[in-house]
Coordinates of C-alpha atoms in Angstrom, one line a residue:
Chain A
X1424 CA 1.0 -8.6 -77.3
X1425 CA 4.5 -9.3 -78.5
X1426 CA 6.4 -8.3 -75.5
X1427 CA 8.0 -5.3 -73.9
X1428 CA 10.6 -4.8 -76.6
X1429 CA 7.9 -4.8 -79.2
X1430 CA 5.8 -2.2 -77.4
X1431 CA 8.8 0.1 -76.7
X1432 CA 9.5 -0.1 -80.5
X1433 CA 5.9 0.7 -81.2
X1434 CA 6.0 3.9 -78.9
X1435 CA 9.1 5.0 -80.5
X1436 CA 7.7 4.5 -84.1
X1437 CA 4.5 6.4 -83.2
X1438 CA 6.4 9.3 -81.7
X1439 CA 7.9 9.9 -85.1
X1440 CA 4.7 11.2 -86.6
X1441 CA 2.4 14.1 -85.8
X1442 CA -0.6 11.8 -86.0
X1443 CA -0.4 8.2 -84.5
X1444 CA -2.3 6.6 -87.5
X1445 CA 0.7 7.4 -89.8
X1446 CA 2.6 4.7 -88.0
X1447 CA 0.3 1.9 -89.3
X1448 CA 2.5 0.7 -92.2
X1449 CA 5.7 0.7 -90.0
X1450 CA 3.8 -1.2 -87.2
X1451 CA 2.6 -3.9 -89.6
X1452 CA 6.2 -4.3 -90.8
X1453 CA 7.4 -4.8 -87.2
X1454 CA 4.7 -7.4 -86.6
X1455 CA 5.5 -9.2 -89.8
X1456 CA 9.2 -9.1 -89.0
X1457 CA 8.4 -10.9 -85.6
X1458 CA 5.7 -13.2 -86.6
X1459 CA 6.5 -13.9 -90.2
X1460 CA 3.0 -12.6 -91.3
X1461 CA 0.3 -10.4 -90.0
X1462 CA -2.5 -12.2 -88.0
X1463 CA -5.8 -10.8 -87.1
X1464 CA -4.9 -10.7 -83.3
X1465 CA -2.2 -8.3 -84.2
X1466 CA -4.4 -6.2 -86.5
X1467 CA -6.8 -5.7 -83.6
X1468 CA -4.1 -4.9 -81.2
X1469 CA -2.6 -2.3 -83.6
X1470 CA -6.1 -0.8 -84.2
X1471 CA -6.5 -0.3 -80.4
X1472 CA -3.0 1.2 -80.1
X1473 CA -3.5 3.8 -83.0
X1474 CA -7.2 4.5 -82.3
X1475 CA -8.5 3.2 -85.6
X1476 CA -11.0 0.4 -86.4
X1477 CA -9.8 -3.2 -86.9
X1478 CA -11.6 -2.8 -90.3
X1479 CA -9.3 0.0 -91.2
X1480 CA -6.2 -2.0 -90.3
X1481 CA -7.5 -5.0 -92.2
X1482 CA -8.4 -2.9 -95.2
X1483 CA -4.8 -1.5 -95.3
X1484 CA -3.2 -4.9 -94.8
X1485 CA -5.0 -6.4 -97.8
X1486 CA -4.3 -3.4 -100.0
X1487 CA -0.6 -3.7 -99.9
X1488 CA 0.9 -6.9 -101.6
X1489 CA 3.8 -7.3 -99.1
X1490 CA 2.0 -8.0 -96.0
X1491 CA 1.5 -11.7 -95.7
X1492 CA -2.0 -12.8 -94.5
X1493 CA -0.7 -16.3 -94.0
X1494 CA 2.7 -17.7 -93.1
X1495 CA 4.9 -18.3 -96.1
X1496 CA 7.7 -20.7 -96.7
X1497 CA 10.8 -20.5 -94.8
X1498 CA 12.3 -19.4 -98.0
X1499 CA 9.9 -17.0 -99.9
X1500 CA 10.9 -16.6 -103.5
X1501 CA 9.4 -13.6 -105.3
X1502 CA 10.1 -13.8 -109.1
X1503 CA 10.0 -10.6 -111.0
X1504 CA 8.2 -11.2 -114.3
X1505 CA 7.8 -7.7 -115.6
X1506 CA 8.7 -6.7 -119.0
X1507 CA 12.6 -6.1 -118.6
X1508 CA 12.8 -9.4 -116.8
X1509 CA 10.6 -11.2 -119.3
X1510 CA 12.9 -10.0 -122.1
X1511 CA 15.9 -11.7 -120.2
X1512 CA 14.1 -15.0 -119.6
X1513 CA 12.1 -14.7 -116.4
X1514 CA 9.4 -16.9 -117.7
X1515 CA 11.9 -19.8 -118.1
X1516 CA 13.1 -19.0 -114.6
X1517 CA 9.5 -19.3 -113.2
X1518 CA 9.0 -22.5 -115.1
X1519 CA 12.2 -23.9 -113.7
X1520 CA 11.4 -23.0 -110.2
X1521 CA 7.8 -24.4 -110.4
X1522 CA 9.4 -27.7 -111.7
X1523 CA 12.2 -28.0 -109.3
X1524 CA 10.1 -27.2 -106.2
X1525 CA 7.0 -29.1 -107.4
X1526 CA 4.7 -26.3 -106.7
X1527 CA 2.8 -23.7 -108.8
X1528 CA 3.1 -19.9 -108.4
X1529 CA 1.2 -18.9 -105.3
X1530 CA 1.8 -22.2 -103.4
X1531 CA 4.0 -23.4 -100.6
X1532 CA 5.9 -26.7 -100.6
X1533 CA 4.2 -29.3 -98.1
X1534 CA 7.2 -29.1 -95.8
X1535 CA 6.8 -25.5 -95.6
X1536 CA 10.4 -24.8 -96.8
X1537 CA 9.6 -22.9 -100.1
X1538 CA 6.9 -20.5 -101.2
X1539 CA 6.9 -19.1 -104.6
X1540 CA 5.1 -16.1 -106.1
X1541 CA 5.3 -13.8 -109.1
X1542 CA 5.7 -10.2 -108.5
X1543 CA 5.7 -7.0 -110.6
X1544 CA 8.8 -5.0 -111.2
X1545 CA 11.3 -5.0 -108.4
X1546 CA 13.8 -2.2 -109.7
X1547 CA 16.3 -4.6 -110.8
X1548 CA 15.8 -4.4 -114.6
X1549 CA 19.5 -4.0 -115.4
X1550 CA 20.4 -7.2 -113.6
X1551 CA 17.5 -9.4 -115.0
X1552 CA 16.3 -12.0 -114.6
X1553 CA 16.1 -11.9 -110.7
X1554 CA 14.1 -12.8 -107.7
X1555 CA 14.0 -11.7 -104.1
X1556 CA 14.5 -14.5 -101.7
X1557 CA 13.2 -13.3 -98.3
X1558 CA 14.7 -9.8 -98.0
X1559 CA 17.6 -10.3 -100.5
X1560 CA 17.8 -9.7 -104.2
X1561 CA 19.5 -12.3 -106.3
X1562 CA 20.3 -10.9 -109.7
X1563 CA 21.7 -11.8 -113.1
X1564 CA 20.3 -15.3 -112.6
X1565 CA 20.9 -18.4 -114.6
X1566 CA 19.2 -21.7 -114.1
X1567 CA 22.6 -23.0 -112.9
X1568 CA 23.0 -20.2 -110.4
X1569 CA 19.4 -20.8 -109.1
X1570 CA 20.1 -24.5 -108.6
X1571 CA 23.4 -23.7 -106.7
X1572 CA 21.7 -21.2 -104.5
X1573 CA 18.7 -23.5 -103.7
X1574 CA 21.0 -26.5 -103.1
X1575 CA 22.8 -24.5 -100.5
X1576 CA 19.8 -23.7 -98.4
X1577 CA 19.0 -25.9 -95.4
Chain B
X647 CA 32.6 13.6 -119.2
X648 CA 32.7 14.3 -115.5
X649 CA 30.4 12.1 -113.5
X650 CA 28.2 14.1 -111.1
X651 CA 25.4 12.1 -109.6
X652 CA 27.4 9.0 -109.7
X653 CA 30.7 10.3 -108.8
X654 CA 30.8 8.4 -105.4
X655 CA 29.1 5.1 -106.2
X656 CA 32.3 3.2 -107.1
X657 CA 34.2 4.3 -104.0
X658 CA 34.8 1.7 -101.1
X659 CA 32.4 2.3 -98.3
X660 CA 30.6 5.0 -100.4
X661 CA 27.6 4.8 -98.1
X662 CA 29.4 6.0 -95.0
X663 CA 29.3 9.7 -93.9
X664 CA 33.2 9.8 -93.6
X665 CA 33.6 8.9 -97.3
X666 CA 30.9 11.3 -98.4
X667 CA 32.4 14.1 -96.3
X668 CA 36.0 13.4 -97.7
X669 CA 34.5 14.0 -101.1
X670 CA 33.3 17.4 -100.2
X671 CA 29.9 16.1 -98.9
X672 CA 27.6 18.3 -96.6
X673 CA 29.6 21.4 -97.7
X674 CA 26.6 22.5 -99.8
X675 CA 24.3 22.1 -96.8
X676 CA 26.7 24.4 -94.8
X677 CA 26.5 27.0 -97.6
X678 CA 22.8 26.7 -98.0
X679 CA 22.1 27.3 -94.3
X680 CA 23.7 30.6 -94.5
X681 CA 21.7 31.6 -97.6
X682 CA 18.2 33.0 -97.6
X683 CA 15.8 30.1 -98.4
X684 CA 14.1 32.2 -101.1
X685 CA 17.4 32.6 -102.8
X686 CA 17.9 28.8 -102.7
X687 CA 14.5 28.4 -104.4
X688 CA 15.5 31.0 -106.9
X689 CA 18.8 29.3 -107.8
X690 CA 17.0 26.0 -108.2
X691 CA 14.5 27.6 -110.4
X692 CA 17.2 29.3 -112.6
X693 CA 19.0 26.0 -113.0
X694 CA 16.1 24.6 -115.0
X695 CA 16.1 21.3 -112.9
X696 CA 13.0 19.3 -113.8
X697 CA 11.5 16.5 -111.8
X698 CA 13.3 13.2 -112.5
X699 CA 10.4 11.0 -111.3
X700 CA 8.5 11.1 -114.4
X701 CA 6.4 14.3 -114.9
X702 CA 9.4 16.6 -115.5
X703 CA 7.8 19.5 -113.5
X704 CA 10.3 22.3 -112.8
X705 CA 11.5 21.9 -109.3
X706 CA 12.0 25.5 -108.6
X707 CA 8.4 26.3 -109.6
X708 CA 7.1 23.6 -107.4
X709 CA 9.1 25.2 -104.4
X710 CA 7.5 28.5 -105.2
X711 CA 4.0 27.2 -104.6
X712 CA 4.8 26.7 -100.9
X713 CA 3.5 29.5 -98.7
X714 CA 6.4 31.7 -97.4
X715 CA 4.9 32.0 -94.0
X716 CA 1.9 30.9 -91.9
X717 CA 1.5 29.0 -88.7
X718 CA 1.0 25.5 -90.2
X719 CA 4.0 23.2 -90.2
X720 CA 5.2 22.3 -93.6
X721 CA 6.9 19.2 -95.0
X722 CA 9.1 17.9 -97.6
X723 CA 8.6 14.3 -99.0
X724 CA 11.3 12.4 -100.7
X725 CA 9.7 10.1 -103.1
X726 CA 11.7 6.9 -103.0
X727 CA 8.9 4.7 -104.1
X728 CA 10.7 3.9 -107.4
X729 CA 8.3 1.4 -109.0
X730 CA 8.0 2.4 -112.7
X731 CA 8.8 -0.9 -114.6
X732 CA 12.2 -0.4 -116.3
X733 CA 13.4 2.1 -113.7
X734 CA 16.2 1.4 -111.2
X735 CA 18.2 4.6 -110.9
X736 CA 17.0 5.9 -107.5
X737 CA 18.1 2.5 -106.1
X738 CA 21.6 3.3 -107.1
X739 CA 21.6 6.5 -105.2
X740 CA 19.8 5.1 -102.1
X741 CA 22.2 2.2 -101.9
X742 CA 25.4 3.7 -102.9
X743 CA 25.2 7.3 -102.1
X744 CA 22.5 7.8 -99.4
X745 CA 24.1 11.0 -98.0
X746 CA 23.8 12.6 -101.4
X747 CA 20.1 12.1 -101.3
X748 CA 20.0 13.3 -97.6
X749 CA 21.9 16.3 -98.3
X750 CA 19.5 17.2 -101.1
X751 CA 16.6 16.5 -98.8
X752 CA 18.0 18.8 -96.0
X753 CA 18.8 21.7 -98.4
X754 CA 15.4 21.4 -100.0
X755 CA 13.6 21.3 -96.7
X756 CA 15.4 24.4 -95.5
X757 CA 14.6 26.2 -98.9
X758 CA 10.8 25.5 -98.2
X759 CA 11.1 26.0 -94.4
X760 CA 9.9 22.5 -93.8
X761 CA 10.1 21.2 -90.2
X762 CA 10.4 17.5 -91.3
X763 CA 11.4 15.5 -94.3
X764 CA 9.6 12.1 -94.8
X765 CA 11.4 9.6 -97.0
X766 CA 8.9 7.1 -98.5
X767 CA 10.8 4.1 -99.8
X768 CA 9.1 1.2 -101.5
X769 CA 8.8 -1.9 -99.3
X770 CA 10.7 -4.1 -101.6
X771 CA 13.9 -2.0 -101.1
X772 CA 14.7 -3.7 -97.9
X773 CA 18.4 -3.3 -98.4
X774 CA 18.0 0.3 -99.3
X775 CA 16.0 1.1 -96.2
X776 CA 18.7 -0.5 -94.1
X777 CA 21.4 1.7 -95.8
X778 CA 19.2 4.8 -95.3
X779 CA 18.4 4.0 -91.7
X780 CA 22.1 4.0 -91.0
X781 CA 22.9 7.1 -93.0
X782 CA 20.1 9.0 -91.2
X783 CA 21.6 8.1 -87.9
X784 CA 24.9 9.3 -89.1
X785 CA 23.4 12.5 -90.3
X786 CA 21.9 13.0 -86.9
X787 CA 25.2 12.1 -85.1
X788 CA 27.1 14.7 -87.1
X789 CA 24.6 17.4 -86.6
X790 CA 23.3 17.6 -90.1
X791 CA 19.8 16.6 -89.1
X792 CA 17.6 17.2 -86.1
X793 CA 17.7 20.3 -83.8
X794 CA 19.7 23.4 -84.7
X795 CA 21.5 21.8 -87.6
X796 CA 25.2 22.9 -87.7
X797 CA 24.4 25.7 -85.2
X798 CA 22.1 27.5 -87.7
X799 CA 19.0 27.4 -85.6
X800 CA 17.2 25.5 -88.2
X801 CA 15.4 22.2 -87.1
X802 CA 14.6 19.4 -89.4
X803 CA 13.7 15.8 -88.7
X804 CA 14.4 12.9 -91.2
X805 CA 11.7 10.1 -91.0
X806 CA 12.2 7.1 -92.9
X807 CA 8.9 5.4 -93.9
X808 CA 8.5 2.1 -95.8
X809 CA 5.8 1.4 -98.2
X810 CA 4.5 -2.2 -98.6
X811 CA 4.1 -3.1 -102.2
X812 CA 1.9 -0.8 -104.2
X813 CA 3.0 1.0 -107.4
X814 CA 0.2 3.5 -107.0
X815 CA 2.0 5.0 -103.9
X816 CA 4.6 6.6 -106.2
X817 CA 1.8 9.0 -107.3
X818 CA 2.2 12.0 -105.0
X819 CA -1.3 12.2 -103.5
X820 CA -1.5 8.5 -103.1
X821 CA 1.8 8.5 -101.4
X822 CA 0.6 11.0 -98.8
X823 CA -2.7 9.0 -98.2
X824 CA -0.4 5.9 -97.6
X825 CA 1.8 7.9 -95.3
X826 CA -1.0 8.9 -93.3
X827 CA -1.8 5.3 -92.5
X828 CA -4.3 4.3 -95.2
X829 CA -4.8 2.3 -98.3
X830 CA -3.0 4.2 -101.0
X831 CA -5.8 6.0 -102.7
X832 CA -5.0 9.0 -104.8
X833 CA -6.7 12.3 -104.0
X834 CA -8.2 14.9 -106.4
X835 CA -6.1 17.9 -107.2
X836 CA -6.8 20.6 -106.4
X837 CA -6.1 21.1 -103.7
X838 CA -2.4 20.6 -104.7
X839 CA 0.1 19.3 -102.0
X840 CA 1.6 22.8 -101.6
X841 CA -1.8 24.0 -100.4
X842 CA -3.1 20.9 -98.5
X843 CA -0.7 18.0 -98.5
X844 CA 0.2 15.7 -95.6
X845 CA -2.5 16.1 -92.9
X846 CA -3.7 19.0 -94.8
X847 CA -0.5 21.0 -94.4
X848 CA 1.7 22.5 -97.2
X849 CA 4.0 19.8 -98.6
X850 CA 6.4 19.4 -101.4
X851 CA 7.2 16.0 -103.0
X852 CA 10.3 15.4 -104.9
X853 CA 11.9 12.3 -106.4
X854 CA 15.2 11.0 -105.1
X855 CA 17.2 11.9 -108.2
X856 CA 15.8 15.3 -108.4
X857 CA 16.8 15.9 -104.8
X858 CA 20.4 14.7 -105.4
X859 CA 20.9 17.3 -108.0
X860 CA 20.4 20.1 -105.5
X861 CA 23.6 20.0 -103.5
X862 CA 25.5 20.4 -106.9
X863 CA 23.3 23.4 -107.8
X864 CA 24.1 25.1 -104.5
X865 CA 27.7 24.3 -104.6
X866 CA 28.5 25.3 -108.2
X867 CA 25.6 27.6 -109.1
X868 CA 22.7 27.6 -111.5
X869 CA 25.0 29.0 -114.3
X870 CA 27.2 25.9 -114.1
X871 CA 24.1 23.7 -114.2
X872 CA 22.8 25.4 -117.2
X873 CA 25.9 24.4 -119.1
X874 CA 25.0 20.6 -118.9
X875 CA 22.6 19.2 -121.3
X876 CA 20.4 21.3 -123.6
X877 CA 19.4 24.6 -121.9
X878 CA 17.1 26.1 -121.0
X879 CA 14.5 23.4 -120.7
X880 CA 16.6 20.1 -120.6
X881 CA 19.5 20.8 -118.2
X882 CA 21.6 18.9 -115.9
X883 CA 23.1 15.4 -115.4
X884 CA 20.7 12.5 -115.9
X885 CA 20.6 8.9 -115.0
X886 CA 19.4 6.6 -117.6
X887 CA 18.3 3.0 -116.8
X888 CA 19.1 0.7 -119.7
X889 CA 17.4 -2.8 -119.8
X890 CA 16.1 -5.5 -122.1
X891 CA 18.1 -6.9 -125.2
X892 CA 21.4 -5.1 -124.8
X893 CA 24.9 -6.4 -123.9
X894 CA 25.5 -4.2 -120.9
X895 CA 22.2 -3.1 -119.3
X896 CA 22.5 -0.8 -116.2
X897 CA 22.4 2.7 -115.0
X898 CA 24.4 5.3 -117.1
X899 CA 25.0 8.9 -116.3
X900 CA 25.2 11.4 -119.0
X901 CA 24.3 15.2 -119.5
X902 CA 20.5 15.5 -120.3
X903 CA 19.9 14.7 -124.0
X904 CA 22.1 11.7 -124.5
X905 CA 21.3 10.2 -127.9
X906 CA 19.3 7.1 -127.6
X907 CA 21.5 5.2 -130.0
X908 CA 24.6 6.2 -128.1
X909 CA 23.1 4.7 -125.0
X910 CA 22.1 1.5 -126.7
X911 CA 25.2 0.9 -129.0
X912 CA 28.0 2.7 -127.1
X913 CA 27.3 2.6 -123.4
X914 CA 25.1 -0.5 -123.5
X915 CA 27.5 -2.4 -125.8
X916 CA 24.9 -2.9 -128.5
X917 CA 22.2 -5.4 -129.1
X918 CA 22.4 -8.7 -127.0
X919 CA 22.5 -11.0 -130.0
X920 CA 24.3 -9.6 -133.1
X921 CA 21.9 -11.4 -135.5
X922 CA 18.7 -9.8 -133.8
X923 CA 18.4 -6.1 -134.8
X924 CA 16.6 -3.5 -132.8
X925 CA 12.8 -3.7 -133.1
X926 CA 11.4 -1.3 -130.6
X927 CA 12.2 0.9 -127.5
X928 CA 10.2 2.2 -124.6
X929 CA 12.2 5.3 -123.6
X930 CA 10.8 6.3 -120.4
X931 CA 9.4 3.5 -118.2
X932 CA 6.5 1.3 -119.2
X933 CA 3.9 4.1 -119.0
X934 CA 5.1 5.9 -122.0
X935 CA 4.4 5.3 -125.8
X936 CA 6.8 2.9 -127.6
X937 CA 9.1 3.8 -130.4
X938 CA 9.8 1.7 -133.6
X939 CA 13.4 1.2 -134.4
X940 CA 13.4 3.7 -137.2
X941 CA 12.3 6.4 -134.7
X942 CA 15.3 5.8 -132.5
X943 CA 17.5 8.6 -133.8
X944 CA 16.4 10.8 -131.0
X945 CA 17.9 12.5 -127.9
X946 CA 16.8 11.3 -124.6
X947 CA 15.4 14.7 -123.1
X948 CA 12.0 15.9 -122.2
X949 CA 11.5 18.0 -125.4
X950 CA 13.0 15.7 -128.0
X951 CA 11.0 12.8 -127.0
X952 CA 7.8 14.9 -126.6
X953 CA 8.3 16.0 -130.3
X954 CA 8.0 12.5 -131.4
X955 CA 5.0 11.6 -129.4
X956 CA 6.5 9.9 -126.4
X957 CA 8.1 10.9 -123.1
X958 CA 11.3 10.7 -121.0
X959 CA 9.3 9.8 -118.1
X960 CA 11.5 8.0 -115.5
X961 CA 14.2 7.3 -118.1
X962 CA 13.7 3.6 -118.0
X963 CA 14.9 2.6 -121.4
X964 CA 13.6 -0.8 -122.4
X965 CA 15.1 -2.4 -125.5
X966 CA 13.5 -5.0 -127.6
X967 CA 15.0 -7.0 -130.4
X968 CA 13.5 -8.6 -133.4
X969 CA 12.6 -11.8 -131.4
X970 CA 10.1 -9.8 -129.2
X971 CA 6.4 -10.3 -129.7
X972 CA 4.9 -6.9 -129.3
X973 CA 1.5 -8.4 -128.3
X974 CA 3.2 -10.3 -125.6
X975 CA 5.2 -7.3 -124.5
X976 CA 2.2 -5.1 -124.1
X977 CA 0.2 -7.8 -122.5
X978 CA 2.9 -8.1 -119.8
X979 CA 2.9 -4.2 -119.4
X980 CA -1.0 -4.3 -119.1
X981 CA -1.0 -7.0 -116.6
X982 CA 1.1 -4.8 -114.4
X983 CA -1.4 -1.9 -114.6
X984 CA -4.4 -4.3 -114.0
X985 CA -2.6 -5.5 -110.9
X986 CA -1.7 -2.2 -109.7
X987 CA -4.9 -0.2 -110.3
X988 CA -5.9 0.8 -106.8
X989 CA -9.6 0.4 -107.8
X990 CA -10.8 3.7 -106.8
X991 CA -11.8 4.9 -110.3
X992 CA -14.2 2.6 -112.4
X993 CA -12.6 3.4 -115.8
X994 CA -9.2 2.3 -114.6
X995 CA -10.3 -0.6 -112.4
X996 CA -12.5 -2.2 -115.0
X997 CA -10.7 -0.9 -118.1
X998 CA -7.1 -2.3 -117.2
X999 CA -8.7 -5.7 -116.7
X1000 CA -10.5 -5.6 -120.0
X1001 CA -7.3 -4.6 -121.7
X1002 CA -5.3 -7.3 -120.2
X1003 CA -8.1 -10.0 -121.1
X1004 CA -8.2 -8.8 -124.7
X1005 CA -4.4 -8.8 -125.1
X1006 CA -4.2 -12.2 -123.6
X1007 CA -6.7 -13.7 -126.0
X1008 CA -5.0 -12.1 -128.9
X1009 CA -1.6 -13.5 -127.9
X1010 CA -3.3 -16.9 -127.2
X1011 CA -4.5 -17.0 -130.9
X1012 CA -8.2 -16.3 -129.9
X1013 CA -8.2 -12.7 -130.9
X1014 CA -11.2 -11.2 -132.9
X1015 CA -11.1 -8.9 -135.8
X1016 CA -12.7 -6.1 -133.8
X1017 CA -10.2 -6.3 -131.0
X1018 CA -7.6 -3.7 -132.0
X1019 CA -10.5 -1.1 -132.3
X1020 CA -11.8 -2.3 -128.9
X1021 CA -8.4 -1.8 -127.3
X1022 CA -8.1 1.7 -128.6
X1023 CA -11.7 2.5 -127.6
X1024 CA -11.2 1.3 -124.1
X1025 CA -7.9 3.3 -123.8
X1026 CA -9.7 6.3 -125.0
X1027 CA -12.2 5.7 -122.2
X1028 CA -9.7 5.3 -119.5
X1029 CA -7.4 8.3 -120.4
X1030 CA -8.2 11.5 -118.7
X1031 CA -11.2 9.9 -116.9
X1032 CA -9.4 9.0 -113.6
X1033 CA -8.3 10.8 -110.4
X1034 CA -4.7 10.1 -110.9
X1035 CA -2.4 9.4 -113.9
X1036 CA -2.3 5.6 -113.5
X1037 CA -5.2 5.3 -116.0
X1038 CA -3.2 7.4 -118.6
X1039 CA -0.1 5.3 -117.9
X1040 CA -2.0 2.1 -118.7
X1041 CA -3.9 3.6 -121.8
X1042 CA -1.0 5.3 -123.5
X1043 CA 1.3 2.3 -124.0
X1044 CA -1.6 0.1 -125.3
X1045 CA -2.6 2.7 -127.9
X1046 CA 0.9 3.2 -128.9
X1047 CA 1.6 -0.5 -129.4
X1048 CA -1.6 -1.1 -131.4
X1049 CA -0.9 2.0 -133.6
X1050 CA 2.8 1.3 -134.1
X1051 CA 2.6 -2.5 -134.6
X1052 CA -0.9 -2.9 -136.0
X1053 CA -0.1 -5.4 -138.6
X1054 CA 1.6 -7.6 -136.0
X1055 CA -1.7 -7.6 -133.9
X1056 CA -3.6 -8.1 -137.2
X1057 CA -1.4 -11.3 -138.0
X1058 CA -2.0 -12.7 -134.6
X1059 CA -5.7 -12.5 -135.2
X1060 CA -5.7 -13.7 -138.7
X1061 CA -3.4 -16.7 -138.2
X1062 CA -4.9 -17.5 -134.8
X1063 CA -1.4 -17.9 -133.2
X1064 CA 1.5 -15.8 -131.9
X1065 CA 3.2 -15.1 -135.2
X1066 CA 6.4 -14.2 -133.7
X1067 CA 6.9 -17.2 -131.6
X1068 CA 5.8 -19.2 -134.7
X1069 CA 8.5 -17.7 -136.9
X1070 CA 11.1 -18.2 -134.4
X1071 CA 10.2 -21.9 -134.1
X1072 CA 11.0 -22.2 -137.8
X1073 CA 14.3 -20.3 -137.8

């Protein structure tokens, strides 16, 4: 489905486990890394490869919050608004991002550049407030730091 | 004080196997492989090491539940799904000293005769997963993992497995269900993991920090370990996660039993704003009962905190100053549990949502006189009524906030507004 390199990687991952089904979460990550999200075609392909039903794969995808069921923005901003971050100003940070990007939490800018979501604790409470921008953590944020960071993105 | 668990983290290139080896790394594994696995279990048991993930169960006792023989393969799981709000200590070990964790995994696997160790890391720790992936490869290249480890005849595979965003998967049975390729639903105990764990096979699950203690116990012995902290039940070095309204939040290592006020006022540099005194502390991650400022002359260890009605939990110490609205704080915590309830058990699935709804309306100035009683009633109907402890983790903080700060809840209801925000606006 995604080419030979992908299928070789799939075989290697499946071989790590005594039961093929155990590879499911890792295979979904491989799909998301390549496609940017997990589409239904990929779910069906994985189901066949692992010998489980497409419904099982879809049920798994929808259970975990990190699998994207639609494409996100080029820059996907996940703001931690848990208690420790709240105590250090994450609600202001969220307000600032919504104003600056002109979107509400859960939305993507019309040009597809930014998407913004609120997430639960990311384990960065000692460096709050923070967000995860695609894979990377940005910590000890101030509104000025956020503006500088976003200004620098193309 | 000698730093133990964090002795390497400030070194340049602390993640690399060569730096780890230069500091004496993997010598404990060499020593362990020459020992009888049962003697390793005994040494860990004697050290008094208790689980650092939250429950505080004695690690050596957990080991002893594993069968000594039998034809089924056995497994160790390293629980790196650190997700308890306020907790960020395992992340430091994973990102800065991954080989310490791996050495702990390998010695522990040998001690229980496991044929593989699965490392389940939370999906958000993308950087941590990359660091571990590299470290695991190095461990294989150096002969510390895989077939015939260091010529001992012992085989053990290390398998890194990424979660994908689900707090519930930090609960051990849910983690196993997830690792097997499913939605992360907890399972009933018994059977316990040591009887029927991963794929129905005997399995032991330990937290990252717990495993990181093991190389030191093997290297220096249980007698040395017992000199740290408050023996016999609260021993060893401990990582404390300090967050919230303090000047220097972060992870601090100290022997078990660090006084809470020393953490806040010495290590943490004191309250963030000099004119805003301490109001409340959650000492062990968001699932444990909250303390009022006047209860904070307490040591951070299992027994001292239990004695005043709370828990060490994951040692996530969240500090709140006088500007904090207690209704808003518990609303935020409860939103988390409502979001993270897996939905399997009705009391938790429905109850967490109700708790959040009621707290939201109190904070918004629409609370009703009966709401505090209702919150306690719902908490009572969740706690102890669910398959896994997430229900308890949601109920306990709500009950404690209402009981400890009842007058603040009452003021919200009576004045139909958030009284704390209102008071600040008039400062």
